[in-house]
Amino acid sequence: MEPVSSSRRASSLKSFFVSPYPQISVRVHPVVVFTILDSYVRKQESQVRSVGTLLGSIVEGNVVDVTDCYTVPHTERRESVKGVQKKEIIISGEYHLQMLSFKRKISQKEQVVGWFSTGSEITELHNLPHQYYSTGNAKFQIQHPLVSPVLLLVDTALTNTTLSIKAFLNVPTPIAFENLTSFHEIPSEVYTLKSDKTALQMLIQARSNAKKRGAAASAPALHQGFEVAFTKLVKLLKACTEYVEDVLDGKIEGDTELGRDLTKMLCSEPFFDVETFDAMCQNSLQDNLMVVYLSTLSRLQVAINQKISLAQQGAQQ
């Protein structure tokens, strides 16, 4: 029997499978999703899908935190075995190991936790790459509770008009099906930090403004990002001020827990009056101008020394 990996085959044999991962979940950061989508857009026209390596770590005891990824070149091979057409994905192991060495120079914490593929369902094509990532050749290390690499399937075709992101782990089968590779879906979510939400809001706002103008969306400038963040901060401060004033005037009943949080936030940073803050900005500006002046003077001195040296060499000749 040829190894087959498909959701349909897995569902038909569901009664035989016992999931060994009842508590594992996957948490995917937005940068991973963007990288996968970007790799799919940039893929060669002859390729149907995009595959690559997932990097991350185990957090909170049973959560696979996927924080980074990179695309791995691959080829899709077709061959006939006893009259049966067989398809396989052959990935570049050398490229994977080279990229992994570069990534580890940046962060030693991130380890190989699995791989990703674009598509709407799991097929027999996913069998061979998963076997590669399951071995030590791919530098995947078994760690509790992750005993098998994660397969992240991203539906770039928007089959159900939504971007479906699903995570799977290999499910052991009974002895009668020892040559069968099947997958079990585990809980997954796209996890966003506050900084990620701010960046996403900026991108959405840039796209919305471009649609209003009838132009192509472009990346927001640095000052636009500062403007958006500052505007949001002002709105939050106004909301907090209105809430405190309403509590002091007796219009609403104060929340003790909320009051403690506000006090904690206000006491976390020192306060300055307007004059002191303005003086700090002026001093900082003067320091920056002095650094620019000294760097310009240094470049000018080096240029003069070079011209003097060239003039002396010409006079000696």
Short mmCIF file of C-alpha atoms in Angstrom, two decimals:
data_model
loop_
_atom_site.label_atom_id
_atom_site.label_comp_id
_atom_site.label_asym_id
_atom_site.label_seq_id
_atom_site.Cartn_x
_atom_site.Cartn_y
_atom_site.Cartn_z
CA MET A 1 0.00 0.00 0.00
CA GLU A 2 1.36 3.39 -0.97
CA PRO A 3 1.47 6.04 1.80
CA VAL A 4 -1.49 8.35 1.45
CA SER A 5 -2.26 11.49 3.39
CA SER A 6 -5.74 12.87 2.87
CA SER A 7 -8.49 14.25 5.00
CA ARG A 8 -11.05 12.04 3.24
CA ARG A 9 -9.12 8.86 4.01
CA ALA A 10 -8.64 10.04 7.59
CA SER A 11 -12.35 10.66 8.05
CA SER A 12 -13.23 7.20 6.74
CA LEU A 13 -10.85 5.64 9.26
CA LYS A 14 -11.78 7.99 12.09
CA SER A 15 -12.96 5.16 14.31
CA PHE A 16 -9.47 3.62 14.24
CA PHE A 17 -7.62 6.79 15.32
CA VAL A 18 -7.04 7.93 18.86
CA SER A 19 -5.62 11.42 18.99
CA PRO A 20 -2.48 11.60 21.18
CA TYR A 21 -2.59 15.42 21.16
CA PRO A 22 -5.74 16.36 23.09
CA GLN A 23 -4.17 19.48 24.67
CA ILE A 24 -1.79 20.85 22.04
CA SER A 25 -2.71 24.06 20.23
CA VAL A 26 -0.92 26.27 17.71
CA ARG A 27 -0.53 30.03 17.94
CA VAL A 28 0.48 31.73 14.70
CA HIS A 29 1.83 35.29 14.60
CA PRO A 30 0.69 37.62 11.78
CA VAL A 31 4.21 37.93 10.32
CA VAL A 32 4.10 34.19 9.58
CA VAL A 33 0.83 34.53 7.66
CA PHE A 34 2.17 37.52 5.69
CA THR A 35 5.36 35.64 4.82
CA ILE A 36 3.43 32.62 3.56
CA LEU A 37 1.10 34.77 1.46
CA ASP A 38 4.04 36.73 0.07
CA SER A 39 5.85 33.51 -0.88
CA TYR A 40 2.72 32.27 -2.65
CA VAL A 41 2.42 35.48 -4.66
CA ARG A 42 6.11 35.34 -5.63
CA LYS A 43 6.18 31.63 -6.54
CA GLN A 44 7.02 30.50 -10.04
CA GLU A 45 4.15 30.12 -12.48
CA SER A 46 4.93 26.43 -12.91
CA GLN A 47 4.43 25.76 -9.19
CA VAL A 48 1.03 25.09 -7.69
CA ARG A 49 1.83 25.70 -4.05
CA SER A 50 4.38 27.21 -1.68
CA VAL A 51 6.09 25.25 1.09
CA GLY A 52 8.54 26.18 3.80
CA THR A 53 9.76 25.81 7.38
CA LEU A 54 8.02 26.95 10.57
CA LEU A 55 10.08 28.30 13.47
CA GLY A 56 8.94 28.82 17.02
CA SER A 57 8.94 27.35 20.50
CA ILE A 58 6.76 25.66 23.12
CA VAL A 59 5.16 28.14 25.51
CA GLU A 60 2.70 27.78 28.38
CA GLY A 61 3.42 24.05 28.50
CA ASN A 62 1.31 22.96 25.53
CA VAL A 63 1.15 25.83 23.00
CA VAL A 64 3.25 25.76 19.83
CA ASP A 65 4.11 29.43 19.31
CA VAL A 66 4.96 29.91 15.60
CA THR A 67 6.85 33.20 15.37
CA ASP A 68 8.73 32.99 12.06
CA CYS A 69 8.99 31.03 8.81
CA TYR A 70 10.80 30.96 5.49
CA THR A 71 10.11 29.47 2.08
CA VAL A 72 12.03 26.40 0.89
CA PRO A 73 12.43 25.75 -2.87
CA HIS A 74 10.75 22.57 -4.06
CA THR A 75 9.81 20.62 -7.15
CA GLU A 76 6.70 18.55 -7.80
CA ARG A 77 7.58 15.28 -9.46
CA ARG A 78 5.23 12.89 -11.22
CA GLU A 79 6.09 9.30 -11.95
CA SER A 80 4.25 6.15 -12.91
CA VAL A 81 4.56 3.12 -10.62
CA LYS A 82 2.96 -0.02 -12.05
CA GLY A 83 0.60 2.08 -14.12
CA VAL A 84 -0.39 4.26 -11.16
CA GLN A 85 0.43 7.96 -11.35
CA LYS A 86 2.30 9.09 -8.23
CA LYS A 87 2.98 12.70 -7.23
CA GLU A 88 5.63 13.86 -4.78
CA ILE A 89 7.04 17.11 -3.46
CA ILE A 90 10.84 17.18 -3.33
CA ILE A 91 12.15 20.03 -1.15
CA SER A 92 15.70 21.38 -1.02
CA GLY A 93 17.16 20.13 2.24
CA GLU A 94 20.42 22.05 1.76
CA TYR A 95 18.57 25.36 1.39
CA HIS A 96 16.50 24.61 4.50
CA LEU A 97 19.60 23.92 6.62
CA GLN A 98 21.42 27.00 5.31
CA MET A 99 18.49 29.29 6.08
CA LEU A 100 18.11 27.68 9.50
CA SER A 101 21.74 28.45 10.33
CA PHE A 102 21.15 32.11 9.39
CA LYS A 103 18.00 32.30 11.50
CA ARG A 104 19.73 30.80 14.54
CA LYS A 105 22.38 33.50 14.41
CA ILE A 106 19.57 35.97 15.04
CA SER A 107 17.56 33.97 17.58
CA GLN A 108 18.64 30.78 19.32
CA LYS A 109 15.23 30.41 20.95
CA GLU A 110 13.39 29.68 17.72
CA GLN A 111 13.52 26.02 16.69
CA VAL A 112 12.03 24.00 13.85
CA VAL A 113 8.49 23.17 14.93
CA GLY A 114 7.07 22.08 11.57
CA TRP A 115 6.41 23.21 8.03
CA PHE A 116 3.74 24.96 6.00
CA SER A 117 2.01 24.39 2.69
CA THR A 118 -0.57 26.35 0.75
CA GLY A 119 -3.71 24.58 -0.42
CA SER A 120 -7.25 23.72 0.60
CA GLU A 121 -6.75 20.08 1.65
CA ILE A 122 -4.11 17.53 2.53
CA THR A 123 -3.19 15.10 -0.23
CA GLU A 124 -0.57 12.43 -0.85
CA LEU A 125 1.82 15.19 -1.93
CA HIS A 126 2.30 16.20 1.71
CA ASN A 127 3.55 12.77 2.72
CA LEU A 128 7.20 13.03 1.64
CA PRO A 129 7.92 16.55 3.01
CA HIS A 130 6.36 15.61 6.33
CA GLN A 131 8.57 12.55 6.55
CA TYR A 132 11.62 14.74 5.92
CA TYR A 133 10.69 17.21 8.67
CA SER A 134 10.00 14.32 11.03
CA THR A 135 13.62 13.15 10.84
CA GLY A 136 16.72 14.59 12.45
CA ASN A 137 17.98 15.73 9.06
CA ALA A 138 15.61 18.72 9.23
CA LYS A 139 16.84 19.57 12.78
CA PHE A 140 13.40 18.93 14.25
CA GLN A 141 13.77 17.98 17.90
CA ILE A 142 11.08 16.05 19.74
CA GLN A 143 10.04 17.92 22.87
CA HIS A 144 7.10 17.36 25.16
CA PRO A 145 4.32 17.54 24.21
CA LEU A 146 5.32 18.05 20.54
CA VAL A 147 6.41 14.65 19.23
CA SER A 148 5.65 15.34 15.57
CA PRO A 149 6.21 18.42 13.35
CA VAL A 150 3.22 20.70 12.82
CA LEU A 151 1.76 21.03 9.33
CA LEU A 152 0.23 24.47 8.78
CA LEU A 153 -2.16 24.49 5.83
CA VAL A 154 -3.05 27.94 4.42
CA ASP A 155 -5.89 28.09 1.91
CA THR A 156 -4.73 30.85 -0.43
CA ALA A 157 -7.56 30.06 -2.89
CA LEU A 158 -10.14 31.36 -0.38
CA THR A 159 -12.33 28.30 -0.93
CA ASN A 160 -14.97 29.43 1.56
CA THR A 161 -14.41 33.15 0.82
CA THR A 162 -12.15 33.31 3.88
CA LEU A 163 -8.46 32.75 4.51
CA SER A 164 -8.52 29.35 6.20
CA ILE A 165 -5.50 28.51 8.38
CA LYS A 166 -5.44 25.03 9.87
CA ALA A 167 -2.83 23.10 11.87
CA PHE A 168 -2.33 19.33 11.72
CA LEU A 169 -0.23 16.71 13.47
CA ASN A 170 0.55 13.21 12.30
CA VAL A 171 -1.73 10.62 13.89
CA PRO A 172 -0.34 7.10 14.53
CA THR A 173 -2.52 4.36 13.07
CA PRO A 174 -3.06 0.78 14.18
CA ILE A 175 -0.73 -1.97 13.01
CA ALA A 176 -3.06 -2.81 10.15
CA PHE A 177 -2.46 0.65 8.75
CA GLU A 178 1.19 1.12 9.76
CA ASN A 179 2.12 2.36 6.27
CA LEU A 180 -0.62 4.97 6.26
CA THR A 181 0.19 8.55 7.15
CA SER A 182 -2.78 10.52 8.39
CA PHE A 183 -3.24 13.86 10.05
CA HIS A 184 -5.34 15.14 12.91
CA GLU A 185 -6.41 18.78 13.07
CA ILE A 186 -5.54 20.60 16.27
CA PRO A 187 -6.79 23.97 17.57
CA SER A 188 -5.04 26.99 16.05
CA GLU A 189 -5.37 30.76 16.15
CA VAL A 190 -3.71 33.85 14.74
CA TYR A 191 -2.28 35.66 17.76
CA THR A 192 -1.70 39.41 17.54
CA LEU A 193 0.22 41.65 19.91
CA LYS A 194 -0.69 45.29 20.50
CA SER A 195 2.07 46.38 18.14
CA ASP A 196 0.77 43.96 15.50
CA LYS A 197 -2.75 45.36 15.83
CA THR A 198 -1.45 48.89 15.37
CA ALA A 199 0.45 47.90 12.23
CA LEU A 200 -2.58 46.07 10.84
CA GLN A 201 -4.80 49.07 11.47
CA MET A 202 -2.31 51.25 9.59
CA LEU A 203 -2.33 48.89 6.60
CA ILE A 204 -6.12 48.70 6.57
CA GLN A 205 -6.36 52.48 6.79
CA ALA A 206 -3.86 52.89 3.93
CA ARG A 207 -5.86 50.50 1.76
CA SER A 208 -9.12 52.26 2.61
CA ASN A 209 -7.64 55.66 1.71
CA ALA A 210 -6.28 54.25 -1.56
CA LYS A 211 -9.71 52.90 -2.50
CA LYS A 212 -11.27 56.29 -1.86
CA ARG A 213 -8.71 57.93 -4.12
CA GLY A 214 -9.00 55.18 -6.72
CA ALA A 215 -5.27 54.48 -6.53
CA ALA A 216 -3.14 51.47 -5.67
CA ALA A 217 -2.46 50.91 -1.99
CA SER A 218 1.05 51.74 -0.80
CA ALA A 219 2.91 51.30 2.46
CA PRO A 220 2.23 54.15 4.90
CA ALA A 221 5.07 56.56 5.56
CA LEU A 222 6.81 56.79 8.92
CA HIS A 223 5.13 60.07 9.89
CA GLN A 224 1.73 58.55 9.05
CA GLY A 225 2.37 55.70 11.48
CA PHE A 226 3.29 58.20 14.19
CA GLU A 227 0.18 60.22 13.44
CA VAL A 228 -2.10 57.18 13.69
CA ALA A 229 -0.53 56.03 16.97
CA PHE A 230 -0.64 59.53 18.46
CA THR A 231 -4.29 60.05 17.43
CA LYS A 232 -5.24 56.74 19.02
CA LEU A 233 -3.39 57.69 22.22
CA VAL A 234 -5.23 61.02 22.42
CA LYS A 235 -8.60 59.26 22.04
CA LEU A 236 -7.74 56.83 24.84
CA LEU A 237 -6.63 59.66 27.13
CA LYS A 238 -9.87 61.55 26.46
CA ALA A 239 -11.90 58.42 27.24
CA CYS A 240 -10.02 57.93 30.52
CA THR A 241 -10.44 61.60 31.45
CA GLU A 242 -14.18 61.51 30.78
CA TYR A 243 -14.55 58.32 32.82
CA VAL A 244 -12.69 59.77 35.82
CA GLU A 245 -14.68 63.02 35.69
CA ASP A 246 -17.98 61.10 35.55
CA VAL A 247 -16.95 59.04 38.58
CA LEU A 248 -15.94 62.14 40.55
CA ASP A 249 -19.21 63.89 39.65
CA GLY A 250 -21.20 60.85 40.76
CA LYS A 251 -22.70 60.22 37.32
CA ILE A 252 -21.49 56.62 37.24
CA GLU A 253 -20.23 54.17 39.83
CA GLY A 254 -16.48 53.67 39.80
CA ASP A 255 -14.88 50.29 39.13
CA THR A 256 -12.25 49.48 41.75
CA GLU A 257 -10.22 47.20 39.49
CA LEU A 258 -10.27 49.72 36.64
CA GLY A 259 -9.20 52.47 39.01
CA ARG A 260 -6.24 50.43 40.20
CA ASP A 261 -5.18 49.76 36.61
CA LEU A 262 -5.34 53.45 35.76
CA THR A 263 -3.32 54.33 38.86
CA LYS A 264 -0.74 51.69 38.00
CA MET A 265 -0.36 53.02 34.47
CA LEU A 266 -0.13 56.65 35.60
CA CYS A 267 2.51 55.86 38.21
CA SER A 268 4.63 53.77 35.86
CA GLU A 269 6.09 56.85 34.12
CA PRO A 270 7.34 60.13 35.66
CA PHE A 271 5.35 63.31 35.01
CA PHE A 272 6.78 66.54 33.62
CA ASP A 273 5.25 69.95 33.23
CA VAL A 274 5.13 71.61 29.82
CA GLU A 275 8.22 73.75 30.42
CA THR A 276 10.33 70.78 31.54
CA PHE A 277 9.17 68.65 28.63
CA ASP A 278 9.91 71.45 26.15
CA ALA A 279 13.39 71.87 27.65
CA MET A 280 14.06 68.14 27.29
CA CYS A 281 13.02 68.24 23.63
CA GLN A 282 15.23 71.26 22.97
CA ASN A 283 18.23 69.61 24.64
CA SER A 284 17.67 66.43 22.66
CA LEU A 285 17.40 68.44 19.44
CA GLN A 286 20.61 70.29 20.22
CA ASP A 287 22.41 67.02 20.94
CA ASN A 288 21.27 65.60 17.60
CA LEU A 289 22.36 68.74 15.76
CA MET A 290 25.76 68.58 17.44
CA VAL A 291 26.20 64.94 16.37
CA VAL A 292 25.28 65.85 12.78
CA TYR A 293 27.71 68.81 12.85
CA LEU A 294 30.60 66.72 14.19
CA SER A 295 30.01 63.92 11.68
CA THR A 296 29.93 66.44 8.80
CA LEU A 297 33.12 68.09 10.09
CA SER A 298 34.83 64.69 10.31
CA ARG A 299 33.92 63.82 6.72
CA LEU A 300 35.17 67.20 5.56
CA GLN A 301 38.48 66.73 7.38
CA VAL A 302 38.97 63.28 5.83
CA ALA A 303 38.27 64.70 2.35
CA ILE A 304 40.81 67.53 2.87
CA ASN A 305 43.46 65.08 4.08
CA GLN A 306 42.93 62.94 1.00
CA LYS A 307 43.34 65.94 -1.33
CA ILE A 308 46.49 67.05 0.49
CA SER A 309 47.96 63.56 0.20
CA LEU A 310 47.20 63.42 -3.53
CA ALA A 311 48.75 66.87 -4.04
CA GLN A 312 51.93 65.86 -2.19
CA GLN A 313 52.22 62.66 -4.26
CA GLY A 314 51.84 64.69 -7.48
CA ALA A 315 54.52 67.17 -6.39
CA GLN A 316 56.98 64.37 -5.60
CA GLN A 317 56.49 62.81 -9.02
#
